[in-house]
Structure formats: C-alpha cells, structure tokens
C-alpha cells in the first residue's frame, strides 16, 4: 500500500525559483559579520560612524548615499583601468562558476564569481553604459537601491579574495579586485565589519592588529626564548628596534599571540640563532599582515608603508618576511607601485650563502621560506628530520603566497628536508589551484562559523583524502590566518589532523650548536622515542 | 521474490533517485556541479552524498547492520547538511524520502505481490526510521561541535581579558574539582587591591 504523498511529512525543500535579482540576501543571525564599531571608524576618520546592525531595516546611510556610490564608482573606473576592463569584458562563459570554494560548499548561485561580480556590474551598466541606461534589465542593468547595497554587504563579505576563480578566467578577470572595489564603495557609506576595522585601527595605533604595546610584544618574544631555553638549553637574545642591524624581520602578529603560530615564531628565532643572522625585530612594525588590503587601497598603502618606514629608520639593508598570506600579496602585487621602489634598501643577499634574491630586487623583501630553502640547498643547516618522524605531513598552499607570488616549491623543499614523511594533496587542490581555508580576507570571525566551515569544505575534503589514504596527521601552511582557522576546520571535517607552520617543523628538526639532547618539541610535548626522559633534567 | 532481492535488482535506480532528492534541495544553478561526479575534489557535496547514500543503502540491505556502521556511513553527508543553510528538518528530510523512493520504484512489484511483502516493507521502513534517528544524533553532534567552537572562543577571550586585568589567581590544591582552577581575586569584586605585579 502506498502512502499518499500528502500524508507524508511536508517540508518545503524547493529553493526559490526566481531571478537572482529578486532574491534578497538573508540577514538572519550567523549569516553576516558584525559591523564595525564607531570607535574604530572615528579613529580612522572614515565616513558615517554610527550604531547599526545588518538586521535593521534602516542602515542609516547618508542622505545622498546614491550620489556617493555613483561618484565613488566613477572615480574608481577612471583611476583603475583594470576595473573598467573587468566590468566590460566578462562574457559570462562560466569557467569561474564552479571554482569558488563558497559556491562549491553552499551551492548559492550568488557565490559563483561571475554572479558575485554581476552584483556590481548590474549597477555599472545602469550608471555608466548606454545599453544599460536604455534597455535596463534587458541589458543586465538595475537601479541602485538599498537592497543592492545590502546584497553587496552580504556577498562581498562571502568572498575571501583568494583568486582561485581568476586562475580559470580566460580573460584574467581578478574577482578579488572586484570584491576590493565593492568593499571600498561600501566603506564610503560607513558599511564595514568589526573583524577588519578593529585590526586596521589597532595597527594604525600600535603597529599590529591586536593592539599589542611595544613592551608586551617584547615580553611575548622573551617568553618564547624561555621555552626555547628549556627545550634546547640555549638562551636566545633577539634584539628589538636595533639601529644598524643588517635585516629587519617582520611577521604577522598572529605568530606572536596565537597557537600554533607561536611555535613557528620560535622556529624563526632558532633558525636565525643557528646561522648567526644580524637581524632585529621591531615593536612598531610588529605586524606583517595588512587588513588594509581588505579595506581600501589607501589603507593598504598606509599599513604597508609602516614596515618600510621602520626599515628606513633602523637603517637595515633589507627585510625578511615571515609566514604570512596576504602580506605577500600586498608586497608582490601592490607595494612597488604604492610605496616603492624601496630605493633606500639593498637588493636582498643572503649573508650566509651569498644568494642574491633577484625576485625581491624592487620590494627588498624576502620570504622566509625562500631564505630557508636557500640555506638548506647550500647545506648550511644541521637538521635531524627524524624528530618529526611521528608526523605525516601535507602542505596547504596558502592562497596569496601561491597565487600572488608563485611560492610553490620552496615550502615543499623545506618540508621534505625537515620531515621524512610528506604527501601532497590531489593536483587540482594545491599549488596555484589551491583551495582557500574559507576564512581569508578578514572573514576569520566566529559569528559566521558555519559559512567558514562551508567555504573550507573543498580544502578539508582534499585533506581528508590524504588522511585516509596515507595517514596524514599534520597540515602545514605558511599563513597566520590559516594557522588560526584551519584547526577548527580540521576538527570538524577531518579529526586527527593538526595544523603547523613551516618553521615549527624547521625549529624541531634544527640542531643548534651546543644544544642539550632534546626530549621535547616546540609544543613542549615529548619527542618520539623520548617519552618521559625530559623529567630527568634539573631545572 | 523477497524485498531484499527486489531492492538489489533496482539498487542503482533507487540510489540515483534518492540522490536526485538531495540535489533538488539546492538551487538549480548548483545542480550541474553537484551532479557531476567525475571529480570528487571539485564536488565534495555531490560526491560525499552519493558515497554516503550508496553505503547506507547497501548496509540497510545487509542483515544485522549495526547502528555504528550506519552512523559512520551517514556522518559525512549529515555533517555537510548541518552547516548548510537548512533547517534541521530540511537537512534530514532526504532520509525519510527513501521510503517514498522505494515504494515508487517497486510500485508494480508490490502490487503484484498483493500484500505478501507488507511485513518485509514494514521492517525495511522501520530501519529507515532508525536511520533517521541516527541522522538526528549526528546532526545534533555537529551543531554542538560548532557551538563549542563559538563558546570556547568567548571563554578564551574572557579569560584573556581577566588575565590582562590581573584579577585571576591560581587556587592552591583545595582537594575538590568543584571550584574552577581560575577564580576571581577577592571574589572578583574588589578592584582596589589589584596590583600590576601579579602573584
């Protein structure tokens, strides 16, 4: 006997069958990032600071908000030829559609890069093209309403600016730059998110996202040195703000305060100690990350300039940069035309191997993975990879170092020299095709955890494959946001896989001259085969 | 022919129709991507769904399938549904729908059997009920996991603020686990005695 369908549990599973222009964004709880606070916007002298919430009907926009957007859009079209090209050239071939991790994880059509860009293009057509002005909707144009603004806020904060879609676009449209422009326009109306503006404001004030004061920054590093001393028996005394040092080292502040990034910071310190590098840390340029990139070109320029200003003040020859993601995008794609060329610095040359880093000729900033890979290649480091023998490692190419600077081989080369077990994930999920962690570009905030987990699904799915096939239990990466967001992502999708920075692995394998026999790794856990031995040592 | 034999005969058709029910819960634009099972890495949603559904269906046909193995096979799919924008009922509705898919697919055969398979059908459907309850456990487990991330974040942030404000101290071994290891100094009410030195 068949049960009549009417009698079965009735649940509407059908998604709305409407044109995308008619589907309003959803601002129920958990589906948006919290807006920025008045304090941060006032401090940064940004427009329209006010109390508001995306759940409010009235977003308290300035009275002439349409004019502001129109003028702002025009200004940017005149300033950036690329934006004009990106607005005009898309033929909607769909090559990008299924490349976005958010679309792959959600199935929401407005997460297809082509449609995300269309949110902006429809206004561009309406305001700036003849066809759009005459034919309106027929030509894919629409009027600018508050709903459009709300939709922008929803979907341009569901893009992590990872640029995977751009790899597949036959025209090379950089959807990340479209997102950047949309966010700039939203800023003109005072629409921004707390998780980005607070770090930007802090960074402007104290030099780092967390607002860590110079003395605290120094204290944190000294704590690391205490731990290193306990583990290796060697005391490291890094210098701070030292004029005349050969090199300034800058890394994201995430490495200073958030595990597991902290272990990578210890790795950097140990590496520099091992080779006797003449370097200094700065308590002012204490942040490599640049949330200005997620705000506006002016803000990005300002925060980037801080590092170079400090390099100039201290009179160093060049800068080595730590394991950061978007810092490297700013350096490689924008720094040179924004604040460069950094003529007051020298072309980076490794004092140990003599290698000249021609790729950093203009920016004068070398990625630590390149620097370390070069040291290993020239046999300048004493390494014991067996200390990492309990680990089966895979490498997550962080979006920005891979796609914005082509850093693909160096981290792998380093891992293979400091670990005995390395397994790459499938080809279409790594290197320039890498999947984003799902939380980049300032979206690493707790209130949108489900969105982050959806966006991180393609990455986690590939990790799951190597976990199940090869028993991989450690995911290495070279980005502070990755190190902060991949642990919950792994915990949810692939339990049993931990997260590490590259230089944590280096620090563990590195043999320092005169060190004691190690029984602990940088996490203060027993080294494999040394369980319990650490207890014999007197303090 | 027994019900199990019939289900085995129509296995691929039933699984495919069941899979289509999942796919239909997503916007039409996603249908093409989620149905394309050539590259599982580019389509984790579709490939996980088909894998889970196939495994679960095969387990239901087997005698003596344990809730544990069913849970293991169903988990990856429910895990995905739990973070997508569905209500709990929408997320798990596909499980109930298996009953309808089976009845629709075997409509002719069930009619021909004239009620002789009724008992077997009833037993199979109660297995689907069990599956639904297992799905419910998985779904709630996932949601609790996500809430714990959020709660832990708030806890850590609060603890850091308290540490920063120097209002925490270690409690010496008091022989009970009832009192948390970190408690407020002076009951947390007296701010006058907080010093910068910390003790």
CSV table of C-alpha atoms in Angstrom, one decimal, chain A residues 81-397:
chain,number,residue,atom,x,y,z
A,81,UNK,CA,41.7,50.7,-16.0
A,82,UNK,CA,41.6,47.1,-14.7
A,83,UNK,CA,38.2,47.7,-13.1
A,84,UNK,CA,36.8,49.2,-16.3
A,85,UNK,CA,38.1,46.1,-18.2
A,86,UNK,CA,36.7,43.7,-15.6
A,87,UNK,CA,33.3,45.4,-15.8
A,88,UNK,CA,33.2,45.3,-19.6
A,89,UNK,CA,35.0,42.2,-20.7
A,90,UNK,CA,33.2,39.3,-19.0
A,91,UNK,CA,31.3,37.1,-21.5
A,92,UNK,CA,29.7,35.0,-18.8
A,93,UNK,CA,31.3,31.8,-20.1
A,94,UNK,CA,31.0,30.3,-16.6
A,95,UNK,CA,34.6,29.0,-16.4
A,96,UNK,CA,34.9,30.6,-12.9
A,97,UNK,CA,31.5,29.4,-11.7
A,98,UNK,CA,32.4,26.1,-10.1
A,99,UNK,CA,35.9,27.2,-8.9
A,100,UNK,CA,34.8,29.2,-5.9
A,101,UNK,CA,35.0,27.3,-2.6
A,102,UNK,CA,31.9,29.1,-1.3
A,103,UNK,CA,29.9,28.1,-4.3
A,104,UNK,CA,31.2,24.5,-4.1
A,105,UNK,CA,30.3,24.4,-0.4
A,106,UNK,CA,27.0,26.2,-0.5
A,107,UNK,CA,25.5,25.9,-4.0
A,108,UNK,CA,24.3,29.5,-3.6
A,109,UNK,CA,24.4,31.0,-7.1
A,110,UNK,CA,25.5,34.4,-5.9
A,111,UNK,CA,28.7,32.7,-4.7
A,112,UNK,CA,29.6,32.0,-8.3
A,113,UNK,CA,32.3,34.5,-9.1
A,114,UNK,CA,30.5,35.5,-12.3
A,115,UNK,CA,27.3,36.3,-10.4
A,116,UNK,CA,29.1,37.9,-7.5
A,117,UNK,CA,30.7,40.3,-10.0
A,118,UNK,CA,27.4,40.8,-11.6
A,119,UNK,CA,26.1,42.3,-8.4
A,120,UNK,CA,28.4,45.2,-9.1
A,121,UNK,CA,28.3,45.1,-12.9
A,122,UNK,CA,24.5,45.5,-13.0
A,123,UNK,CA,25.0,48.9,-11.3
A,124,UNK,CA,27.9,49.7,-13.6
A,125,UNK,CA,25.7,49.0,-16.6
A,126,UNK,CA,22.9,51.1,-15.3
A,127,UNK,CA,25.0,54.1,-14.4
A,128,UNK,CA,27.8,54.1,-17.0
A,129,UNK,CA,26.7,52.2,-20.2
A,130,UNK,CA,24.4,53.4,-22.9
A,131,UNK,CA,22.8,50.0,-23.3
A,132,UNK,CA,22.1,49.7,-19.6
A,133,UNK,CA,20.6,53.2,-19.4
A,134,UNK,CA,18.2,52.5,-22.4
A,135,UNK,CA,17.5,48.8,-22.0
A,136,UNK,CA,17.7,48.4,-18.2
A,137,UNK,CA,17.1,44.9,-17.1
A,138,UNK,CA,17.3,43.5,-20.6
A,139,UNK,CA,20.9,44.6,-20.7
A,140,UNK,CA,21.5,43.2,-17.3
A,141,UNK,CA,21.3,46.6,-15.6
A,142,UNK,CA,19.4,47.5,-12.4
A,143,UNK,CA,18.7,50.6,-10.3
A,144,UNK,CA,20.8,51.2,-7.2
A,145,UNK,CA,18.5,50.6,-4.2
A,146,UNK,CA,19.3,49.9,-0.6
A,147,UNK,CA,18.6,46.3,-1.3
A,148,UNK,CA,21.5,46.3,-3.7
A,149,UNK,CA,23.7,47.8,-1.0
A,150,UNK,CA,22.6,45.1,1.4
A,151,UNK,CA,23.3,42.4,-1.1
A,152,UNK,CA,26.8,43.8,-1.7
A,153,UNK,CA,27.4,43.7,2.0
A,154,UNK,CA,26.3,40.1,2.2
A,155,UNK,CA,28.1,38.7,-0.8
A,156,UNK,CA,31.3,40.7,-0.9
A,157,UNK,CA,31.9,39.6,2.6
A,158,UNK,CA,31.4,36.0,1.4
A,159,UNK,CA,34.4,36.3,-0.9
A,160,UNK,CA,37.8,35.6,0.6
A,161,UNK,CA,39.7,37.3,-2.2
A,162,UNK,CA,41.5,34.1,-2.8
A,163,UNK,CA,41.7,34.5,-6.6
A,164,UNK,CA,41.2,30.8,-7.4
A,165,UNK,CA,38.5,31.8,-9.9
A,166,UNK,CA,40.9,34.2,-11.6
A,167,UNK,CA,43.2,31.3,-12.5
A,168,UNK,CA,40.5,29.8,-14.7
A,169,UNK,CA,39.1,33.0,-16.2
A,170,UNK,CA,40.1,33.2,-19.9
A,171,UNK,CA,40.2,37.0,-19.7
A,172,UNK,CA,42.1,37.0,-16.4
A,173,UNK,CA,39.4,38.9,-14.5
A,174,UNK,CA,40.5,39.3,-11.0
A,175,UNK,CA,37.4,38.8,-9.0
A,176,UNK,CA,39.3,39.6,-5.8
A,177,UNK,CA,39.8,43.1,-7.2
A,178,UNK,CA,36.1,43.4,-7.9
A,179,UNK,CA,35.4,42.5,-4.3
A,180,UNK,CA,38.0,45.0,-3.2
A,181,UNK,CA,36.3,47.7,-5.2
A,182,UNK,CA,32.8,46.8,-3.8
A,183,UNK,CA,34.2,46.9,-0.3
A,184,UNK,CA,35.7,50.3,-0.9
A,185,UNK,CA,32.4,51.6,-2.2
A,186,UNK,CA,30.6,50.2,0.9
A,187,UNK,CA,33.2,52.0,3.1
A,188,UNK,CA,32.1,55.3,1.6
A,189,UNK,CA,28.7,54.7,3.3
A,190,UNK,CA,30.2,53.5,6.6
A,191,UNK,CA,29.5,49.9,5.9
A,192,UNK,CA,32.3,47.7,7.1
A,193,UNK,CA,32.9,44.8,9.5
A,194,UNK,CA,34.3,44.8,13.0
A,195,UNK,CA,36.8,42.0,12.4
A,196,UNK,CA,38.6,44.0,9.8
A,197,UNK,CA,38.3,47.6,11.0
A,198,UNK,CA,39.3,46.8,14.6
A,199,UNK,CA,42.7,45.3,13.4
A,200,UNK,CA,43.2,48.2,11.0
A,201,UNK,CA,42.5,50.7,13.7
A,202,UNK,CA,44.8,48.9,16.1
A,203,UNK,CA,47.5,48.5,13.5
A,204,UNK,CA,47.4,52.2,12.8
A,205,UNK,CA,47.9,52.9,16.5
A,206,UNK,CA,50.3,50.3,17.9
A,207,UNK,CA,51.6,48.7,14.7
A,208,UNK,CA,49.8,45.4,15.0
A,209,UNK,CA,46.3,44.0,14.7
A,210,UNK,CA,45.9,43.1,18.3
A,211,UNK,CA,46.9,46.4,19.6
A,212,UNK,CA,49.9,44.8,21.5
A,213,UNK,CA,52.0,47.5,23.0
A,214,UNK,CA,55.8,47.5,22.4
A,215,UNK,CA,56.7,46.3,26.0
A,216,UNK,CA,54.1,43.5,25.7
A,217,UNK,CA,55.4,42.4,22.3
A,218,UNK,CA,58.9,42.2,23.7
A,219,UNK,CA,57.6,40.2,26.7
A,220,UNK,CA,55.9,37.7,24.5
A,221,UNK,CA,59.0,37.1,22.5
A,222,UNK,CA,61.0,36.7,25.7
A,223,UNK,CA,58.5,34.0,26.8
A,224,UNK,CA,59.3,32.2,23.6
A,225,UNK,CA,63.0,32.4,24.4
A,226,UNK,CA,62.3,30.9,27.8
A,227,UNK,CA,60.6,28.0,26.2
A,228,UNK,CA,63.4,27.6,23.7
A,229,UNK,CA,65.9,27.6,26.5
A,230,UNK,CA,64.0,24.9,28.3
A,231,UNK,CA,63.9,22.8,25.2
A,232,UNK,CA,67.3,23.3,23.8
A,233,UNK,CA,69.3,24.6,26.7
A,234,UNK,CA,70.3,27.6,24.7
A,235,UNK,CA,69.4,31.2,25.5
A,236,UNK,CA,68.5,33.3,22.6
A,237,UNK,CA,68.6,37.1,23.0
A,238,UNK,CA,66.9,38.7,20.0
A,239,UNK,CA,67.3,42.5,19.6
A,240,UNK,CA,64.4,44.9,19.3
A,241,UNK,CA,64.4,48.2,17.3
A,242,UNK,CA,68.1,47.9,16.9
A,243,UNK,CA,69.5,50.5,14.5
A,244,UNK,CA,72.2,49.3,12.2
A,245,UNK,CA,71.1,45.6,12.1
A,246,UNK,CA,71.5,44.1,8.7
A,247,UNK,CA,68.0,42.8,8.4
A,248,UNK,CA,64.6,43.7,9.7
A,249,UNK,CA,62.3,40.7,10.4
A,250,UNK,CA,58.6,41.2,10.1
A,251,UNK,CA,55.9,38.5,10.6
A,252,UNK,CA,52.2,38.6,11.3
A,253,UNK,CA,51.4,39.4,14.9
A,254,UNK,CA,49.3,36.2,14.9
A,255,UNK,CA,52.6,34.3,15.2
A,256,UNK,CA,53.2,36.2,18.5
A,257,UNK,CA,49.9,35.5,20.2
A,258,UNK,CA,48.1,32.6,18.7
A,259,UNK,CA,49.0,28.9,18.8
A,260,UNK,CA,50.1,27.2,16.7
A,261,UNK,CA,51.7,30.3,15.0
A,262,UNK,CA,53.7,30.9,18.2
A,263,UNK,CA,55.7,27.7,17.6
A,264,UNK,CA,56.7,29.0,14.2
A,265,UNK,CA,57.9,32.2,15.8
A,266,UNK,CA,60.1,30.1,18.0
A,267,UNK,CA,61.3,28.3,14.8
A,268,UNK,CA,62.2,31.7,13.2
A,269,UNK,CA,64.2,32.7,16.3
A,270,UNK,CA,66.0,29.3,16.4
A,271,UNK,CA,66.8,29.5,12.7
A,272,UNK,CA,68.3,33.0,13.0
A,273,UNK,CA,70.3,31.9,16.0
A,274,UNK,CA,71.6,28.8,14.2
A,275,UNK,CA,73.0,30.9,11.3
A,276,UNK,CA,74.1,33.9,13.5
A,277,UNK,CA,72.0,36.3,11.5
A,278,UNK,CA,72.4,40.0,12.2
A,279,UNK,CA,68.7,40.9,12.4
A,280,UNK,CA,66.3,42.9,14.6
A,281,UNK,CA,62.6,42.7,15.4
A,282,UNK,CA,60.6,45.9,15.5
A,283,UNK,CA,58.0,46.6,18.2
A,284,UNK,CA,56.4,49.2,15.8
A,285,UNK,CA,56.4,47.2,12.5
A,286,UNK,CA,55.2,44.3,14.6
A,287,UNK,CA,52.7,43.2,12.1
A,288,UNK,CA,53.2,41.7,8.6
A,289,UNK,CA,49.5,41.3,8.0
A,290,UNK,CA,47.7,44.1,6.3
A,291,UNK,CA,44.0,44.2,6.8
A,292,UNK,CA,44.2,47.5,4.8
A,293,UNK,CA,44.1,45.2,1.8
A,294,UNK,CA,40.6,44.2,2.8
A,295,UNK,CA,39.6,47.9,3.4
A,296,UNK,CA,40.9,50.2,0.7
A,297,UNK,CA,43.9,51.0,-1.4
A,298,UNK,CA,44.7,54.0,0.8
A,299,UNK,CA,44.6,51.9,4.0
A,300,UNK,CA,46.7,49.1,2.5
A,301,UNK,CA,49.3,51.7,1.4
A,302,UNK,CA,49.4,53.3,4.8
A,303,UNK,CA,49.8,50.0,6.7
A,304,UNK,CA,52.4,48.7,4.2
A,305,UNK,CA,54.4,51.9,4.4
A,306,UNK,CA,54.8,51.4,8.1
A,307,UNK,CA,57.2,48.4,7.6
A,308,UNK,CA,59.3,50.3,5.1
A,309,UNK,CA,59.4,53.4,7.2
A,310,UNK,CA,60.7,51.3,10.1
A,311,UNK,CA,63.3,49.6,7.8
A,312,UNK,CA,64.4,53.1,6.8
A,313,UNK,CA,64.5,54.4,10.4
A,314,UNK,CA,66.5,51.4,11.6
A,315,UNK,CA,68.9,51.6,8.6
A,316,UNK,CA,68.7,47.9,7.7
A,317,UNK,CA,69.7,46.6,4.4
A,318,UNK,CA,66.5,44.7,3.6
A,319,UNK,CA,63.5,42.9,5.1
A,320,UNK,CA,62.8,39.2,5.7
A,321,UNK,CA,59.1,38.5,6.0
A,322,UNK,CA,57.6,35.6,7.9
A,323,UNK,CA,54.9,33.2,7.1
A,324,UNK,CA,52.0,35.4,6.2
A,325,UNK,CA,49.4,35.2,3.5
A,326,UNK,CA,48.1,38.5,2.3
A,327,UNK,CA,51.2,40.4,3.4
A,328,UNK,CA,52.9,38.8,0.4
A,329,UNK,CA,50.1,39.7,-1.9
A,330,UNK,CA,50.5,43.3,-0.9
A,331,UNK,CA,54.3,43.1,-1.3
A,332,UNK,CA,54.2,41.4,-4.7
A,333,UNK,CA,51.3,42.9,-6.4
A,334,UNK,CA,50.8,46.4,-4.9
A,335,UNK,CA,53.8,47.6,-2.9
A,336,UNK,CA,56.0,48.5,-5.7
A,337,UNK,CA,53.6,50.9,-7.3
A,338,UNK,CA,52.1,52.1,-4.0
A,339,UNK,CA,55.2,52.8,-1.8
A,340,UNK,CA,58.0,51.5,-4.0
A,341,UNK,CA,60.6,51.2,-5.2
A,342,UNK,CA,62.3,50.9,-1.9
A,343,UNK,CA,65.5,52.5,-3.2
A,344,UNK,CA,66.8,53.2,0.3
A,345,UNK,CA,67.3,49.4,0.8
A,346,UNK,CA,69.6,47.0,-0.8
A,347,UNK,CA,68.8,44.0,-3.0
A,348,UNK,CA,68.5,41.1,-0.6
A,349,UNK,CA,71.5,38.9,-0.5
A,350,UNK,CA,71.8,36.1,2.0
A,351,UNK,CA,74.8,36.8,4.3
A,352,UNK,CA,75.2,33.1,4.7
A,353,UNK,CA,75.1,31.7,1.2
A,354,UNK,CA,75.6,34.8,-0.9
A,355,UNK,CA,72.5,34.1,-2.9
A,356,UNK,CA,71.0,37.3,-4.4
A,357,UNK,CA,67.2,37.3,-4.3
A,358,UNK,CA,66.6,38.8,-7.7
A,359,UNK,CA,62.9,38.3,-7.4
A,360,UNK,CA,62.9,40.8,-4.5
A,361,UNK,CA,65.1,43.3,-6.3
A,362,UNK,CA,62.5,46.0,-6.2
A,363,UNK,CA,60.5,45.3,-3.0
A,364,UNK,CA,63.6,44.4,-1.0
A,365,UNK,CA,61.7,41.8,1.0
A,366,UNK,CA,62.4,38.1,1.0
A,367,UNK,CA,60.0,35.3,2.0
A,368,UNK,CA,61.4,33.3,4.9
A,369,UNK,CA,60.6,30.0,3.0
A,370,UNK,CA,62.8,31.1,0.2
A,371,UNK,CA,65.5,32.2,2.6
A,372,UNK,CA,65.4,28.9,4.5
A,373,UNK,CA,65.2,26.8,1.3
A,374,UNK,CA,68.4,28.5,0.1
A,375,UNK,CA,70.1,27.8,3.4
A,376,UNK,CA,69.2,24.1,3.1
A,377,UNK,CA,70.2,23.9,-0.5
A,378,UNK,CA,73.6,25.2,0.4
A,379,UNK,CA,73.9,22.8,3.3
A,380,UNK,CA,74.1,25.5,5.9
A,381,UNK,CA,71.7,23.9,8.4
A,382,UNK,CA,72.2,20.9,10.6
A,383,UNK,CA,69.0,19.0,10.6
A,384,UNK,CA,67.5,16.0,12.2
A,385,UNK,CA,64.3,15.2,10.4
A,386,UNK,CA,63.7,12.1,12.5
A,387,UNK,CA,62.4,14.4,15.2
A,388,UNK,CA,59.4,14.9,13.0
A,389,UNK,CA,59.0,11.2,12.3
A,390,UNK,CA,55.7,11.0,14.2
A,391,UNK,CA,54.3,13.3,11.6
A,392,UNK,CA,52.8,12.6,8.2
A,393,UNK,CA,52.7,16.0,6.7
A,394,UNK,CA,50.8,17.5,3.8
A,395,UNK,CA,51.1,21.1,2.7
A,396,UNK,CA,48.3,23.6,2.2
A,397,UNK,CA,49.3,26.2,-0.3
